[in-house]
Amino acid sequence: MRKLKVLLVLAVGLLPASRRKNGLLNRLGHQVHPTARIAPIVLLRVRTLRVGAGTTIGFMNKLRGLRLAEFGEETQIGPHNDFRASRPTGKISDEPEFVGVLKVGKVVFISKRHEIDCTGGVLVGDWAGMGGRNSFIYSHSYDPQRNVNTCGPTRIGRNSFIATKTILAKGATLPEGSILAMGAVLMPGASKTHTMYGGVPAKPLSVDITNWAFQQRTSMTPRNTKGTQFVPAELTAD
């Protein structure tokens, strides 16, 4: 029976976005708001999927092996992102309640083709954003000093922004209102809010971003000169 449910959820996940699809997912034990838009996605062995009102999950996102995948209201997830968790067997975590958990807040924007390892947990605050493509977020690693695999939550603070091709190591936190510059590698220990971090490993840069427009924005996605937002994520397979 359990294998049958896995196959049913996988099949429903591949259906086009519709209220009927949302209803089917709810009947299979998930919690999807009727106004959410979920394009064809790979939904494999996710214990609980929660999707808030007005949220869009784009084409061919992969959600695999998660205990919980939660997306807040009015959030936009672009196409071809990979959210996954490996089995925690043999891994040590200081915060076991976050093992296998993905929590994305309200009015968050994640563009496309990012890889997000949720083994130890990934927590994304409200109004945060991931731009560009090919960024990596890790929440587990190998500790050669103790010869063990470890995992722990990685956090992206409220109203912060991650540029393209960046890496967040297990246990790292991008503080509230901060920016991780292109190509940077963020290790644990960052604590200064409303700061731009850059370099390998990432350090605070001497750039004052406190008055930048993104700190006061009223819409998650940028607007072009005609005032129209980007094409909804579910309408593109790129």
Short mmCIF file of C-alpha atoms in Angstrom, two decimals:
data_model
loop_
_atom_site.label_atom_id
_atom_site.label_comp_id
_atom_site.label_asym_id
_atom_site.label_seq_id
_atom_site.Cartn_x
_atom_site.Cartn_y
_atom_site.Cartn_z
CA MET A 1 0.00 0.00 0.00
CA ARG A 2 2.83 2.39 0.85
CA LYS A 3 4.52 1.79 -2.51
CA LEU A 4 1.22 2.39 -4.27
CA LYS A 5 0.86 5.78 -2.55
CA VAL A 6 4.42 6.72 -3.57
CA LEU A 7 3.58 5.92 -7.20
CA LEU A 8 0.27 7.79 -7.03
CA VAL A 9 1.91 10.93 -5.62
CA LEU A 10 4.64 10.71 -8.27
CA ALA A 11 2.02 10.43 -11.01
CA VAL A 12 -0.09 13.31 -9.68
CA GLY A 13 3.02 15.48 -9.33
CA LEU A 14 3.65 15.14 -13.07
CA LEU A 15 0.20 16.49 -13.97
CA PRO A 16 -0.19 20.07 -15.29
CA ALA A 17 -1.00 22.80 -12.79
CA SER A 18 -4.69 22.86 -11.82
CA ARG A 19 -7.01 23.04 -8.83
CA ARG A 20 -7.87 19.41 -9.47
CA LYS A 21 -4.19 18.48 -9.10
CA ASN A 22 -4.07 20.36 -5.79
CA GLY A 23 -7.14 18.48 -4.60
CA LEU A 24 -5.64 15.12 -5.53
CA LEU A 25 -2.45 15.93 -3.62
CA ASN A 26 -4.55 16.87 -0.59
CA ARG A 27 -6.43 13.58 -0.79
CA LEU A 28 -3.05 11.84 -0.75
CA GLY A 29 -2.14 13.51 2.54
CA HIS A 30 -0.52 16.78 1.51
CA GLN A 31 -1.62 20.38 2.21
CA VAL A 32 -1.85 22.48 -0.96
CA HIS A 33 -3.88 25.69 -1.13
CA PRO A 34 -6.43 25.77 -3.97
CA THR A 35 -4.84 28.91 -5.46
CA ALA A 36 -1.31 27.46 -5.60
CA ARG A 37 0.08 26.62 -9.05
CA ILE A 38 2.24 23.50 -9.25
CA ALA A 39 3.60 22.72 -12.71
CA PRO A 40 4.71 19.15 -13.54
CA ILE A 41 7.26 18.25 -10.86
CA VAL A 42 9.03 15.18 -9.49
CA LEU A 43 7.54 14.55 -6.04
CA LEU A 44 9.20 11.42 -4.67
CA ARG A 45 9.05 10.15 -1.09
CA VAL A 46 8.09 13.51 0.40
CA ARG A 47 6.20 12.85 3.62
CA THR A 48 4.39 16.21 3.72
CA LEU A 49 4.12 18.95 1.10
CA ARG A 50 2.64 22.28 2.20
CA VAL A 51 2.07 25.02 -0.37
CA GLY A 52 0.56 28.38 0.54
CA ALA A 53 -1.92 30.60 -1.25
CA GLY A 54 -0.78 32.16 -4.52
CA THR A 55 2.49 30.24 -4.61
CA THR A 56 3.97 28.97 -7.89
CA ILE A 57 6.27 25.95 -8.24
CA GLY A 58 7.77 25.82 -11.71
CA PHE A 59 8.37 23.13 -14.30
CA MET A 60 10.34 20.00 -13.36
CA ASN A 61 11.41 20.94 -9.88
CA LYS A 62 12.55 17.83 -8.02
CA LEU A 63 11.57 17.25 -4.39
CA ARG A 64 13.00 13.98 -3.11
CA GLY A 65 13.39 12.26 0.24
CA LEU A 66 12.06 15.14 2.37
CA ARG A 67 10.20 14.78 5.66
CA LEU A 68 8.64 18.20 5.07
CA ALA A 69 8.64 20.59 2.10
CA GLU A 70 6.90 23.83 3.02
CA PHE A 71 6.43 26.88 0.79
CA GLY A 72 4.77 30.00 2.23
CA GLU A 73 2.25 32.28 0.56
CA GLU A 74 2.99 34.23 -2.65
CA THR A 75 6.31 32.45 -3.20
CA GLN A 76 7.75 31.84 -6.68
CA ILE A 77 9.96 28.84 -7.45
CA GLY A 78 11.41 28.81 -10.97
CA PRO A 79 12.04 25.69 -13.08
CA HIS A 80 14.52 22.83 -12.66
CA ASN A 81 15.56 23.28 -9.04
CA ASP A 82 16.61 20.18 -7.08
CA PHE A 83 15.51 19.91 -3.43
CA ARG A 84 16.65 16.64 -1.89
CA ALA A 85 17.62 14.92 1.35
CA SER A 86 19.72 11.82 1.78
CA ARG A 87 18.97 9.32 4.52
CA PRO A 88 20.35 10.58 7.84
CA THR A 89 21.57 7.11 8.89
CA GLY A 90 24.94 7.50 10.58
CA LYS A 91 24.85 11.31 10.44
CA ILE A 92 25.15 13.43 13.58
CA SER A 93 22.93 16.52 13.93
CA ASP A 94 22.74 19.06 16.76
CA GLU A 95 19.23 19.99 15.59
CA PRO A 96 17.55 16.70 14.64
CA GLU A 97 14.13 18.35 14.33
CA PHE A 98 15.29 19.88 11.03
CA VAL A 99 16.64 16.70 9.44
CA GLY A 100 15.08 16.30 6.00
CA VAL A 101 13.15 19.58 6.31
CA LEU A 102 12.78 22.37 3.74
CA LYS A 103 10.99 25.48 5.01
CA VAL A 104 10.57 28.37 2.57
CA GLY A 105 8.86 31.48 3.89
CA LYS A 106 6.36 33.92 2.40
CA VAL A 107 7.05 36.03 -0.71
CA VAL A 108 10.29 34.21 -1.54
CA PHE A 109 11.79 34.03 -5.04
CA ILE A 110 14.07 31.16 -6.16
CA SER A 111 15.04 31.36 -9.82
CA LYS A 112 16.20 28.17 -11.57
CA ARG A 113 18.67 25.29 -11.66
CA HIS A 114 19.82 25.54 -8.05
CA GLU A 115 20.73 22.48 -5.96
CA ILE A 116 19.54 22.48 -2.36
CA ASP A 117 20.56 19.67 -0.01
CA CYS A 118 18.05 19.43 2.82
CA THR A 119 19.59 16.47 4.67
CA GLY A 120 20.18 18.57 7.79
CA GLY A 121 17.48 21.11 6.96
CA VAL A 122 17.25 24.33 4.94
CA LEU A 123 15.31 27.32 6.31
CA VAL A 124 14.57 30.30 4.06
CA GLY A 125 13.11 33.45 5.63
CA ASP A 126 10.30 35.63 4.29
CA TRP A 127 11.13 37.93 1.35
CA ALA A 128 14.43 36.16 0.65
CA GLY A 129 15.64 35.49 -2.89
CA MET A 130 18.00 33.30 -4.91
CA GLY A 131 18.89 34.78 -8.30
CA GLY A 132 20.75 33.50 -11.35
CA ARG A 133 21.42 29.78 -11.44
CA ASN A 134 23.75 27.00 -10.28
CA SER A 135 24.00 27.90 -6.59
CA PHE A 136 24.50 25.09 -4.07
CA ILE A 137 23.17 24.92 -0.53
CA TYR A 138 24.54 22.11 1.64
CA SER A 139 23.28 20.88 5.00
CA HIS A 140 25.47 17.82 5.48
CA SER A 141 29.21 17.19 5.26
CA TYR A 142 32.02 14.82 6.19
CA ASP A 143 34.03 15.59 9.34
CA PRO A 144 37.52 14.12 8.80
CA GLN A 145 38.60 14.98 12.36
CA ARG A 146 35.98 12.62 13.80
CA ASN A 147 35.57 10.45 10.69
CA VAL A 148 31.79 10.89 10.72
CA ASN A 149 29.13 12.37 8.49
CA THR A 150 27.39 15.34 10.09
CA CYS A 151 24.33 17.38 9.20
CA GLY A 152 22.72 20.56 10.43
CA PRO A 153 20.42 23.31 9.18
CA THR A 154 21.56 26.01 6.78
CA ARG A 155 19.67 29.29 6.99
CA ILE A 156 18.89 32.17 4.64
CA GLY A 157 17.70 35.16 6.64
CA ARG A 158 14.62 37.28 6.07
CA ASN A 159 14.89 39.82 3.22
CA SER A 160 18.30 38.53 2.11
CA PHE A 161 19.51 37.75 -1.40
CA ILE A 162 21.84 35.15 -2.93
CA ALA A 163 23.51 35.89 -6.26
CA THR A 164 24.36 33.35 -8.96
CA LYS A 165 26.86 30.48 -8.60
CA THR A 166 27.33 30.74 -4.86
CA ILE A 167 27.80 28.03 -2.22
CA LEU A 168 26.45 27.86 1.32
CA ALA A 169 28.19 25.29 3.51
CA LYS A 170 26.44 23.14 6.10
CA GLY A 171 25.43 25.23 9.09
CA ALA A 172 25.97 28.58 7.38
CA THR A 173 23.58 31.48 7.95
CA LEU A 174 23.13 34.45 5.63
CA PRO A 175 21.98 37.11 8.10
CA GLU A 176 18.81 39.17 7.69
CA GLY A 177 18.84 41.81 4.95
CA SER A 178 22.19 40.66 3.56
CA ILE A 179 23.53 39.83 0.09
CA LEU A 180 25.82 36.94 -0.87
CA ALA A 181 27.80 38.17 -3.87
CA MET A 182 28.33 36.17 -7.07
CA GLY A 183 30.69 33.21 -6.69
CA ALA A 184 31.04 33.54 -2.91
CA VAL A 185 31.33 30.61 -0.50
CA LEU A 186 29.56 31.22 2.81
CA MET A 187 30.83 29.25 5.82
CA PRO A 188 29.29 29.17 9.31
CA GLY A 189 29.89 32.22 11.49
CA ALA A 190 28.42 35.17 9.58
CA SER A 191 26.40 37.35 11.95
CA LYS A 192 26.38 40.96 10.70
CA THR A 193 22.97 41.87 9.28
CA HIS A 194 22.28 44.16 6.28
CA THR A 195 25.72 43.41 4.88
CA MET A 196 27.17 42.27 1.56
CA TYR A 197 29.32 39.15 1.87
CA GLY A 198 31.78 38.13 -0.85
CA GLY A 199 34.89 36.07 -1.53
CA VAL A 200 36.12 32.57 -0.69
CA PRO A 201 35.42 32.15 2.15
CA ALA A 202 32.86 34.97 2.21
CA LYS A 203 33.62 37.99 4.41
CA PRO A 204 31.75 41.27 5.01
CA LEU A 205 32.53 43.77 2.25
CA SER A 206 32.86 47.52 2.73
CA VAL A 207 29.69 48.28 0.76
CA ASP A 208 26.80 50.07 2.46
CA ILE A 209 23.58 48.37 1.32
CA THR A 210 21.25 49.71 3.99
CA ASN A 211 19.53 52.12 1.57
CA TRP A 212 19.44 49.83 -1.47
CA ALA A 213 16.03 49.49 -3.09
CA PHE A 214 15.75 45.75 -2.42
CA GLN A 215 15.55 46.51 1.30
CA GLN A 216 12.30 48.46 0.76
CA ARG A 217 10.76 46.54 -2.16
CA THR A 218 7.04 45.75 -2.25
CA SER A 219 7.22 42.96 -4.87
CA MET A 220 9.48 39.93 -4.81
CA THR A 221 10.30 39.77 -8.52
CA PRO A 222 11.95 42.79 -10.20
CA ARG A 223 9.96 44.76 -12.77
CA ASN A 224 11.10 45.90 -16.19
CA THR A 225 10.67 49.43 -17.57
CA LYS A 226 7.09 48.68 -18.67
CA GLY A 227 6.13 47.71 -15.14
CA THR A 228 5.33 44.07 -15.90
CA GLN A 229 6.68 41.22 -13.85
CA PHE A 230 8.68 38.31 -15.20
CA VAL A 231 6.86 35.44 -16.91
CA PRO A 232 5.37 33.08 -14.29
CA ALA A 233 7.72 30.19 -13.60
CA GLU A 234 5.23 27.51 -14.56
CA LEU A 235 5.03 28.84 -18.13
CA THR A 236 8.66 28.20 -18.99
CA ALA A 237 10.65 24.97 -19.20
CA ASP A 238 14.01 26.79 -19.35
#
